[in-house]
XYZ file of C-alpha atoms in Angstrom:
683
model
C 24.212 -4.297 -5.488
C 22.625 -3.443 -2.218
C 20.511 -0.435 -3.101
C 20.757 2.683 -1.030
C 17.111 2.307 0.016
C 17.908 -1.120 1.491
C 21.221 -0.740 3.215
C 21.315 2.970 3.990
C 20.185 4.002 7.424
C 16.465 4.558 7.433
C 16.608 7.688 9.486
C 16.092 11.360 9.878
C 18.383 12.782 12.539
C 17.769 16.217 13.939
C 19.926 18.813 15.517
C 20.323 22.536 15.099
C 22.385 23.296 12.000
C 24.257 26.538 11.608
C 24.695 26.022 7.847
C 25.878 23.677 5.151
C 29.609 23.377 4.579
C 31.415 21.326 1.975
C 34.260 19.055 2.987
C 37.774 20.348 2.479
C 38.148 19.471 -1.239
C 36.948 21.911 -3.903
C 33.342 21.148 -4.810
C 32.668 19.664 -8.242
C 29.652 20.387 -10.411
C 27.359 18.123 -12.434
C 23.911 18.943 -13.775
C 23.960 22.231 -11.920
C 24.502 20.507 -8.534
C 27.641 20.281 -6.433
C 29.439 17.389 -4.779
C 32.979 16.740 -3.583
C 35.574 13.962 -3.491
C 37.243 13.758 -0.084
C 39.057 11.317 2.161
C 37.023 9.263 4.644
C 36.302 11.451 7.723
C 38.548 10.929 10.765
C 35.639 9.994 13.053
C 34.760 6.930 10.971
C 35.930 3.545 12.246
C 36.997 1.772 9.075
C 35.990 -1.884 8.892
C 38.035 -4.548 7.130
C 36.556 -6.046 3.991
C 36.421 -9.795 4.703
C 37.830 -12.335 2.301
C 35.005 -14.023 0.374
C 34.171 -17.234 2.213
C 31.190 -18.618 0.392
C 28.522 -17.353 -1.933
C 25.485 -16.719 0.214
C 23.463 -15.382 -2.706
C 23.438 -15.426 -6.515
C 24.718 -12.499 -8.554
C 26.824 -10.175 -6.446
C 28.232 -11.522 -3.186
C 27.944 -8.829 -0.568
C 31.004 -8.792 1.647
C 30.477 -5.653 3.745
C 27.694 -3.231 4.666
C 29.016 -0.429 6.864
C 26.738 2.392 8.091
C 27.892 5.017 10.583
C 26.194 8.166 11.808
C 27.729 11.018 13.818
C 25.378 13.490 15.502
C 27.818 14.812 18.089
C 28.688 18.521 18.408
C 25.732 19.580 16.277
C 26.773 17.707 13.181
C 24.843 15.287 11.025
C 27.261 13.095 9.069
C 25.928 9.891 7.545
C 28.678 7.568 6.266
C 28.008 4.525 4.046
C 30.379 1.888 2.677
C 29.664 -1.275 0.647
C 31.901 -4.012 -0.714
C 30.631 -6.695 -3.111
C 32.125 -9.396 -5.272
C 30.809 -9.859 -8.810
C 30.245 -13.599 -9.279
C 28.240 -13.834 -12.520
C 27.956 -12.118 -15.867
C 24.366 -11.190 -15.013
C 25.510 -9.073 -12.068
C 28.090 -7.045 -13.996
C 25.701 -4.254 -14.957
C 24.253 -4.102 -11.456
C 27.624 -3.863 -9.766
C 28.915 -1.192 -12.138
C 26.048 1.277 -11.532
C 25.625 3.061 -8.199
C 22.777 5.337 -7.199
C 22.555 7.531 -4.085
C 20.450 10.541 -3.111
C 20.730 13.734 -1.099
C 18.646 16.872 -0.701
C 20.594 20.018 -1.703
C 18.179 22.169 0.328
C 19.988 21.131 3.508
C 22.576 18.476 2.563
C 25.842 18.070 0.719
C 27.328 14.895 -0.714
C 30.935 13.685 -0.631
C 32.276 10.637 -2.455
C 35.301 9.084 -0.747
C 36.410 6.190 -2.886
C 35.558 3.671 -5.577
C 37.994 0.754 -5.516
C 38.090 -2.369 -7.629
C 40.165 -5.287 -6.364
C 41.148 -7.646 -9.181
C 43.290 -10.473 -7.881
C 46.286 -8.913 -6.154
C 45.739 -5.513 -7.810
C 43.584 -2.711 -6.435
C 42.370 -0.064 -8.891
C 41.267 3.379 -7.690
C 38.445 4.419 -10.026
C 37.163 7.276 -7.881
C 37.966 10.004 -10.397
C 37.690 7.963 -13.592
C 34.176 6.734 -12.976
C 31.401 8.687 -14.675
C 29.500 10.726 -12.088
C 26.250 12.452 -12.984
C 23.923 14.431 -10.689
C 20.314 15.089 -11.638
C 16.854 15.488 -10.176
C 14.852 12.403 -10.996
C 11.845 13.181 -8.730
C 10.826 9.602 -8.136
C 7.608 10.701 -6.428
C 6.385 12.971 -9.221
C 3.899 10.294 -10.306
C 2.423 10.629 -6.802
C 2.186 14.416 -7.280
C 5.055 15.057 -4.846
C 8.116 17.182 -5.632
C 10.763 16.835 -2.911
C 13.838 18.321 -4.623
C 16.098 15.294 -4.029
C 19.154 14.903 -6.264
C 20.335 11.507 -7.511
C 24.061 10.791 -7.673
C 24.439 8.249 -10.488
C 27.841 6.623 -10.916
C 28.983 4.287 -13.723
C 32.165 2.364 -12.918
C 34.175 1.384 -16.001
C 35.668 -2.044 -16.845
C 34.052 -4.241 -14.185
C 34.690 -7.958 -14.600
C 33.470 -11.183 -13.048
C 35.567 -11.913 -9.955
C 36.123 -8.239 -9.137
C 35.523 -6.901 -5.642
C 33.893 -3.463 -5.886
C 34.088 -1.142 -2.870
C 32.639 2.347 -2.527
C 32.130 4.832 0.298
C 30.405 8.192 0.696
C 29.061 10.622 3.311
C 25.987 12.832 3.278
C 26.295 15.957 5.447
C 23.339 17.848 6.866
C 19.751 17.253 7.871
C 16.351 18.879 7.657
C 16.268 21.656 10.274
C 12.493 21.345 10.580
C 12.834 18.681 13.290
C 14.567 20.976 15.717
C 17.021 19.778 18.351
C 16.027 16.162 18.976
C 17.720 13.181 17.334
C 16.215 9.984 16.046
C 17.509 7.329 13.694
C 16.977 3.788 12.427
C 19.421 1.163 11.087
C 18.660 -2.018 9.176
C 19.960 -5.250 10.703
C 18.806 -7.636 7.989
C 18.116 -7.557 4.252
C 16.639 -9.471 1.376
C 20.174 -10.399 0.314
C 22.946 -12.189 2.228
C 25.715 -9.995 3.666
C 28.924 -11.583 4.903
C 29.763 -8.782 7.371
C 27.717 -5.808 8.562
C 28.485 -2.963 10.899
C 26.461 -0.045 12.261
C 27.585 2.736 14.550
C 26.028 5.850 16.029
C 28.020 8.572 17.807
C 26.335 11.155 20.012
C 27.350 13.593 22.723
C 28.075 12.216 26.173
C 25.355 14.306 27.734
C 22.778 13.312 25.098
C 22.280 9.551 25.307
C 19.575 8.075 23.075
C 16.952 5.495 23.889
C 17.105 2.504 21.578
C 14.817 -0.381 20.697
C 15.696 -3.538 18.750
C 13.006 -5.092 16.536
C 12.908 -8.720 15.338
C 16.348 -9.495 16.676
C 17.546 -10.913 20.000
C 20.850 -8.996 20.116
C 21.791 -5.742 21.763
C 24.139 -2.955 20.623
C 27.539 -2.466 22.213
C 27.635 0.835 24.153
C 30.978 2.569 24.668
C 31.691 5.914 26.321
C 34.611 8.247 25.660
C 35.473 11.507 27.388
C 33.009 13.402 25.153
C 30.789 10.885 23.333
C 28.629 7.785 23.567
C 28.893 5.212 20.780
C 26.369 2.536 19.923
C 27.634 -0.183 17.588
C 26.478 -3.466 16.128
C 28.605 -5.980 14.211
C 27.250 -9.141 12.568
C 28.742 -11.922 10.497
C 27.186 -14.177 7.874
C 23.827 -12.437 7.574
C 21.574 -14.758 5.611
C 19.072 -13.378 3.118
C 15.568 -12.924 4.517
C 13.027 -14.456 2.130
C 10.264 -12.053 1.159
C 7.088 -14.098 1.774
C 4.819 -11.228 0.674
C 1.232 -10.848 1.852
C 2.149 -9.365 5.239
C -0.298 -7.543 7.491
C -0.373 -3.767 7.160
C 2.518 -2.304 9.126
C 4.534 -5.526 9.330
C 8.125 -5.868 8.100
C 10.150 -9.107 8.193
C 13.448 -7.221 8.382
C 15.109 -6.615 11.755
C 16.183 -3.091 12.676
C 17.287 -0.937 15.574
C 15.931 2.538 16.230
C 17.154 5.413 18.376
C 15.281 8.452 19.664
C 15.641 11.433 22.001
C 11.888 11.980 22.086
C 10.841 10.599 25.481
C 7.092 10.343 24.791
C 4.455 10.767 22.130
C 3.504 13.981 23.889
C 6.962 15.362 23.133
C 6.345 14.618 19.434
C 3.013 16.463 19.700
C 4.762 19.425 21.300
C 7.140 19.541 18.334
C 4.260 19.350 15.838
C 2.135 21.999 17.584
C 4.723 24.622 16.623
C 4.140 23.891 12.929
C 0.470 22.926 12.948
C -1.033 25.645 15.055
C -4.137 27.060 13.403
C -3.252 30.168 11.457
C -5.678 32.992 10.830
C -5.990 33.372 7.104
C -5.606 36.850 5.685
C -7.303 35.759 2.471
C -10.432 37.771 1.807
C -11.372 35.307 -0.953
C -11.288 32.412 1.530
C -13.400 34.329 4.035
C -15.884 35.125 1.300
C -16.112 31.408 0.499
C -16.730 30.631 4.165
C -19.582 33.155 4.237
C -21.099 31.688 1.087
C -20.844 28.188 2.478
C -22.610 29.231 5.660
C -25.344 30.960 3.712
C -26.055 27.998 1.425
C -25.937 25.281 4.113
C -29.137 24.541 5.983
C -27.279 23.084 8.975
C -23.737 22.353 10.221
C -23.731 18.853 8.721
C -24.457 20.160 5.261
C -21.723 22.746 5.808
C -19.237 20.021 6.819
C -20.126 17.791 3.856
C -19.759 20.684 1.419
C -16.402 21.658 2.944
C -15.123 18.077 2.644
C -16.273 17.800 -0.948
C -14.564 21.097 -1.834
C -11.220 20.226 -0.242
C -11.139 16.704 -1.631
C -12.262 17.409 -5.185
C -11.667 21.107 -5.945
C -8.197 21.429 -4.355
C -5.966 19.113 -6.318
C -3.349 17.019 -4.610
C 0.161 18.256 -5.341
C 3.001 18.819 -2.904
C 6.195 20.853 -3.202
C 7.945 19.283 -0.232
C 11.393 20.815 -0.427
C 13.278 21.744 2.737
C 11.091 22.506 5.706
C 8.017 22.350 3.478
C 8.234 18.597 3.945
C 6.682 19.020 7.399
C 5.312 22.571 7.662
C 1.890 23.185 6.064
C 1.070 26.210 3.948
C -1.424 28.803 5.154
C -5.061 27.909 4.414
C -5.576 31.108 2.426
C -2.645 30.278 0.158
C -3.883 26.752 -0.452
C -7.397 28.036 -1.196
C -6.205 30.565 -3.766
C -3.757 28.343 -5.600
C -6.144 25.356 -5.463
C -3.483 22.714 -4.756
C -1.671 21.282 -1.763
C -0.330 18.118 -0.200
C -1.913 16.150 2.631
C -1.004 18.591 5.386
C -2.056 21.610 3.288
C -5.436 20.123 2.503
C -5.885 19.052 6.119
C -5.229 22.541 7.467
C -7.567 24.107 4.908
C -10.357 21.699 5.849
C -9.698 22.298 9.533
C -9.859 26.043 8.999
C -13.233 25.726 7.260
C -14.507 23.579 10.107
C -13.308 25.855 12.900
C -15.003 28.811 11.143
C -18.240 26.893 11.749
C -17.355 26.400 15.415
C -16.269 22.806 14.992
C -13.348 21.464 16.998
C -10.810 20.218 14.414
C -7.184 19.099 14.594
C -4.547 17.577 12.290
C -3.776 13.917 12.901
C -0.405 12.404 11.903
C -0.651 8.999 10.244
C 1.897 6.287 9.423
C 0.898 4.677 6.115
C 3.740 2.224 6.560
C 3.422 1.235 10.222
C -0.361 1.557 10.668
C -1.288 -0.041 14.010
C 2.267 -1.198 14.751
C 3.482 2.340 15.254
C 2.793 1.989 18.987
C 5.566 -0.649 19.103
C 8.166 1.939 18.079
C 9.981 4.620 19.992
C 8.296 8.033 19.765
C 9.618 10.236 16.949
C 8.243 12.344 14.067
C 10.034 10.117 11.574
C 7.292 7.469 11.609
C 4.627 9.694 10.092
C 4.125 10.163 6.374
C 0.517 11.364 6.102
C -1.866 13.869 7.699
C -5.657 13.735 7.957
C -8.354 15.736 9.754
C -9.775 14.810 13.114
C -12.839 16.672 14.353
C -15.671 16.333 16.835
C -19.331 17.055 16.124
C -21.947 16.665 18.872
C -19.473 14.589 20.880
C -18.773 12.175 18.003
C -15.322 11.685 16.455
C -14.704 11.841 12.714
C -11.608 11.150 10.614
C -11.458 12.590 7.100
C -8.618 12.268 4.584
C -8.483 15.467 2.521
C -6.490 13.725 -0.223
C -9.257 11.225 -0.978
C -11.634 11.909 -3.834
C -15.159 10.750 -4.711
C -16.122 10.516 -1.010
C -19.735 11.556 -1.426
C -22.653 11.167 0.897
C -23.669 12.056 4.417
C -20.908 12.566 6.934
C -21.676 9.320 8.786
C -21.468 7.311 5.563
C -18.070 8.552 4.333
C -15.503 5.750 4.360
C -12.657 5.778 6.886
C -9.344 4.190 5.905
C -7.901 1.583 8.269
C -4.967 3.646 9.454
C -5.550 2.109 12.934
C -3.474 4.640 14.900
C -3.052 8.395 14.718
C -1.260 11.136 16.633
C -3.768 13.956 17.097
C -1.971 17.301 17.262
C -3.779 19.219 20.025
C -2.740 20.640 23.367
C -2.739 18.190 26.288
C -2.834 15.166 23.978
C -0.415 12.626 25.437
C -0.641 9.451 23.341
C -1.676 7.812 20.106
C -5.363 7.522 19.333
C -7.090 4.465 17.872
C -9.146 4.943 14.710
C -12.238 2.817 15.162
C -13.915 1.592 12.004
C -17.666 1.220 12.275
C -19.544 -1.632 10.610
C -21.013 0.660 7.953
C -17.454 1.632 6.957
C -16.628 -1.972 6.035
C -15.834 -2.567 2.388
C -18.982 -4.244 1.155
C -19.914 -5.584 -2.301
C -23.246 -7.262 -2.999
C -23.829 -9.007 -6.326
C -27.130 -10.326 -7.690
C -27.266 -12.238 -10.981
C -30.358 -13.666 -12.634
C -30.078 -16.124 -15.517
C -33.510 -16.424 -17.115
C -34.199 -19.316 -19.497
C -37.922 -18.643 -19.725
C -37.942 -19.065 -23.507
C -36.834 -22.708 -23.319
C -33.635 -24.671 -23.133
C -32.776 -24.139 -26.780
C -33.105 -20.337 -26.633
C -30.588 -17.784 -25.427
C -30.389 -17.181 -21.701
C -30.837 -13.580 -20.471
C -28.475 -12.428 -17.724
C -29.371 -9.462 -15.516
C -26.564 -8.251 -13.275
C -26.765 -5.898 -10.296
C -23.764 -5.002 -8.124
C -23.910 -2.649 -5.152
C -20.665 -1.120 -3.859
C -20.664 0.402 -0.352
C -18.350 2.834 1.435
C -14.731 2.445 0.252
C -15.754 0.239 -2.628
C -18.175 2.883 -3.856
C -15.480 5.546 -3.676
C -12.961 3.447 -5.591
C -15.597 2.646 -8.223
C -16.369 6.323 -8.753
C -12.692 6.898 -9.475
C -12.616 3.997 -11.939
C -15.743 5.296 -13.688
C -14.219 8.749 -13.967
C -11.154 7.305 -15.712
C -12.974 5.411 -18.477
C -16.151 5.472 -20.517
C -19.245 3.395 -19.774
C -18.607 1.463 -22.995
C -15.116 0.538 -21.762
C -16.531 -0.403 -18.382
C -19.188 -2.578 -20.033
C -16.515 -4.388 -22.019
C -14.635 -5.042 -18.784
C -17.621 -6.975 -17.440
C -18.201 -8.663 -20.784
C -14.638 -9.967 -20.681
C -15.192 -11.059 -17.100
C -18.226 -13.193 -17.996
C -16.620 -14.459 -21.186
C -14.300 -16.637 -19.117
C -17.239 -18.972 -18.486
C -19.803 -18.064 -21.173
C -18.237 -17.960 -24.628
C -21.504 -17.108 -26.328
C -22.185 -13.987 -24.244
C -22.993 -10.583 -25.776
C -24.063 -7.192 -24.445
C -27.709 -6.252 -24.634
C -27.177 -2.710 -23.360
C -24.373 -0.699 -21.742
C -24.054 -0.838 -17.968
C -26.141 1.667 -16.077
C -24.809 3.519 -12.990
C -26.960 4.654 -10.082
C -25.017 6.687 -7.526
C -26.668 7.020 -4.141
C -24.555 9.872 -2.794
C -26.596 10.096 0.387
C -25.762 6.574 1.582
C -22.443 6.337 -0.311
C -23.555 3.384 -2.466
C -22.984 2.925 -6.200
C -25.014 0.332 -8.098
C -24.140 -1.094 -11.488
C -26.776 -2.867 -13.560
C -26.221 -4.665 -16.834
C -27.998 -6.941 -19.287
C -26.359 -9.668 -21.344
C -27.484 -12.492 -23.615
C -25.844 -15.878 -23.553
C -26.003 -18.368 -26.436
C -25.269 -22.036 -25.681
C -25.575 -21.437 -21.947
C -26.100 -25.117 -21.056
C -23.115 -27.386 -20.950
C -23.961 -30.776 -22.481
C -21.919 -33.863 -21.779
C -22.610 -37.541 -21.040
C -26.377 -37.150 -21.485
C -26.782 -34.419 -18.933
C -27.222 -30.664 -18.876
C -24.893 -28.807 -16.474
C -25.915 -25.434 -15.039
C -23.153 -23.142 -13.662
C -23.895 -21.278 -10.433
C -20.540 -19.653 -9.881
C -19.866 -17.179 -7.081
C -17.087 -15.738 -9.236
C -17.011 -12.321 -7.572
C -15.886 -13.924 -4.290
C -12.851 -15.506 -5.878
C -10.761 -12.301 -5.797
C -11.224 -12.179 -1.997
C -10.770 -15.879 -1.247
C -7.215 -16.064 -2.556
C -4.404 -18.439 -1.656
C -1.256 -16.714 -0.372
C 1.779 -16.655 -2.628
C 3.853 -18.239 0.169
C 2.167 -20.976 2.205
C 5.085 -22.364 4.244
C 5.655 -19.204 6.231
C 7.808 -17.837 9.029
C 5.939 -14.530 9.148
C 2.257 -13.626 9.662
C -0.211 -13.451 6.776
C -2.270 -10.314 6.229
C -5.929 -10.336 5.237
C -8.065 -7.793 3.480
C -9.695 -6.759 6.730
C -13.098 -5.125 7.172
C -14.326 -6.667 3.908
C -17.580 -8.378 3.112
C -18.830 -9.681 -0.222
C -21.996 -11.577 -1.103
C -23.283 -12.991 -4.361
C -26.747 -14.317 -5.152
C -27.215 -16.348 -8.296
C -30.723 -17.120 -9.551
C -31.430 -19.561 -12.385
C -34.962 -19.514 -13.824
C -35.543 -22.766 -15.645
C -38.193 -23.236 -18.380
C -40.013 -25.647 -16.077
C -40.340 -26.750 -12.466
C -37.469 -28.958 -11.368
C -37.193 -30.846 -8.085
C -33.724 -30.634 -6.527
C -31.961 -32.493 -3.730
C -28.815 -31.061 -2.167
C -26.532 -32.534 0.481
C -24.617 -30.461 3.016
C -26.868 -27.449 2.659
C -26.402 -24.823 3.941
C -22.599 -25.056 3.881
C -20.496 -23.090 6.389
C -16.694 -22.872 6.336
C -15.291 -20.835 9.179
C -12.125 -20.318 11.172
C -10.777 -17.532 13.395
C -9.987 -15.375 10.352
C -12.724 -15.851 7.760
C -16.283 -17.043 7.331
C -18.038 -18.397 4.242
C -21.669 -19.482 3.952
C -23.441 -20.998 0.941
C -27.160 -21.588 0.937
C -29.134 -23.218 -1.886
C -32.921 -23.062 -2.228
C -35.490 -23.607 -4.967
C -39.108 -22.751 -5.619
C -40.884 -23.953 -8.745
C -38.733 -22.838 -11.737
C -36.276 -20.738 -9.676
C -33.067 -22.105 -8.169
C -31.190 -19.689 -5.864
C -27.625 -19.928 -4.548
C -26.377 -17.387 -2.009
C -22.658 -17.013 -1.306
C -21.341 -14.865 1.525
C -17.706 -14.268 2.501
C -16.195 -11.976 5.166
C -12.932 -11.480 6.984
C -12.904 -11.435 10.785
C -9.380 -10.220 11.531
C -6.543 -8.489 9.767
C -3.843 -11.158 10.129
C -2.994 -14.645 11.294
C 0.126 -16.242 12.742
C 2.211 -18.598 10.595
C 0.933 -21.664 12.505
C -2.640 -20.927 11.325
C -1.849 -20.530 7.656
C -2.033 -24.230 6.737
C -5.559 -24.483 8.123
C -6.515 -21.238 6.409
C -5.247 -22.580 3.070
C -7.313 -25.750 3.458
C -10.401 -23.697 4.133
C -9.746 -21.350 1.208
C -9.474 -24.361 -1.118
C -12.814 -25.644 0.225
C -14.350 -22.214 -0.299
C -13.108 -21.982 -3.859
C -14.528 -25.435 -4.572
C -17.857 -24.299 -3.082
C -17.841 -21.059 -5.072
C -17.649 -22.856 -8.398
C -20.859 -24.808 -7.962
C -22.607 -26.525 -10.858
C -25.875 -28.514 -10.863
C -27.062 -30.867 -13.545
C -30.159 -32.608 -14.869
C -29.605 -36.025 -16.377
C -30.685 -39.511 -15.475
C -33.843 -38.397 -13.637
C -34.536 -35.395 -15.884
C -38.071 -34.529 -16.907
C -39.453 -35.469 -20.319
C -38.954 -31.963 -21.695
C -35.290 -31.869 -20.561
C -34.636 -35.289 -22.126
C -36.152 -34.059 -25.341
C -34.015 -30.950 -25.284
C -30.969 -33.074 -24.540
C -31.622 -35.181 -27.637
C -32.121 -32.113 -29.817
C -29.028 -30.323 -28.510
C -26.870 -33.417 -28.728
C -28.030 -34.104 -32.264
C -27.239 -30.495 -33.192
C -23.800 -30.769 -31.645
C -23.085 -34.043 -33.480
C -24.266 -32.522 -36.709
C -21.994 -29.495 -36.237
C -19.013 -31.767 -35.502
C -19.711 -33.880 -38.631
C -19.974 -30.751 -40.777
C -16.691 -29.436 -39.345
C -14.923 -32.731 -40.150
C -16.178 -32.652 -43.759
C -14.996 -29.095 -44.239
C -11.615 -29.790 -42.658
C -10.481 -33.246 -43.808
C -7.089 -34.430 -42.665
């Protein structure tokens, strides 16, 4: 079926609400929560379910998606209706189970009908279907409790060929948003829909601005004596293929949005009411501030200590029921209970900063839209995260209180690529760009040395050093905190075992954490038996830039209609040294090698001096996305890069006397082992 999260209006509509009232029928109870079964409201324009014309998708064939919203006269009524035909046995279970959600803090739910059309017969299963209400808390794994209730419906006796139709309305909205309305409707989905209809009804004296995204059509606008109606009807909506790998903030699905907020400043004005700095009455918090001042030699040490405390000592957990979804708790409360969500932690950090005379403000972030938020109509509904914005000595800083393991000096703390933020301060009129400095790039630098100083027939010693900078260092600290060093060492042993079957650990990996510069270094020692690959009278030496391979990846969809996203602000380098038992003269063509386009750059440089052969690989991204027309060229370059990464050199025909001698010995040993194996395992 079309899941509620796909076909339901993606909206939050706001108007003053005098209270929650159930529809006329007596409310029913399930799981301690109430719902009702009522007729379809009079204001709804019922749409005809079309006769199935052709199967536009496998499984269920979606005949109708009908979404209507009425915000006139202070109401908030969200009506939804779906009709689908079951075409295969595999889709029976899917079509017979419905799932919808509402928030009992400020909403009620009414089911209108569940009909099953079987040939010429229509069965009304509204009251015979099994209806269960429960709190599933889908975000609990993200430490968020929002109080939403799931309405789970099991329809009995569904058969292939049936047409299943169901309709419901959710009444009410979160009063935290005040008197302004905003909403969003999907106009395309990942499944085909034969007929779709959307409609929004508002008061005549409260028209809404609208904006259509990724679609060339326009809504139909009709006026009555008291209302304005915006509607949109479509036929034969084809499924939109999910190509994956999109840039941050991009969606391939068309939609239309509405808003009464006339500017980003009007959104700021709304937020200022809830985010104004509150004086904390907590004596314990004030005592902590005094201690922090006394133990900090300067304001930067104070700031760094405050950030470390909020990020690591105040755990991330949000009870976001009702208006708590958008109104932060008082800093004193958050300090004493030692937990809070993003807005709670932000306001606590900002309080600590302002106590030191630092100008600090909350900044609203859209994790979903990122930099594309500026393309949308202004509304609070775009934002799903809050971070701290503050100014020290005229320099701007952005700190996410929900991050952990962000150690180091203030200037070295990583900044996430949120791209755009709405800073909540008086006289702010627009979105603000988050500029990422070079030192905030995700950087990884790998250095491997394979030493064969004991001779070709001895084990090769591998020394590994990896330095993780900025974001990479912070992520690594989290990984190290979640597992033991022995487990971490085994992870790298497994990594190298893909190419070196005779590898073993000499000692567990060592960790050096440079918290001043926000760099974590891992060092490890391994021993490799049978390092040299022997075939056709030559010794092959691997010089793989394996660590680059996870960055230089081919997209899952190459023939694209939509842009391809890149892991932006990333840089990785790998140096591989091979120390041979003797001096070897090498000749390399096409060295150094550079592969570059408008999106990425790769450089490989090979050098040698006496017994040491060195290969340096370097890869970086130059932009966050590319248009579909550039993907084919990008794929060709990525293939070239992956070929260049997996470099091998060999000694053979022109090998020195010692290498030829080793070749004979190793080959004779290999032949002897094969002969022994054949004797022990006769056919």
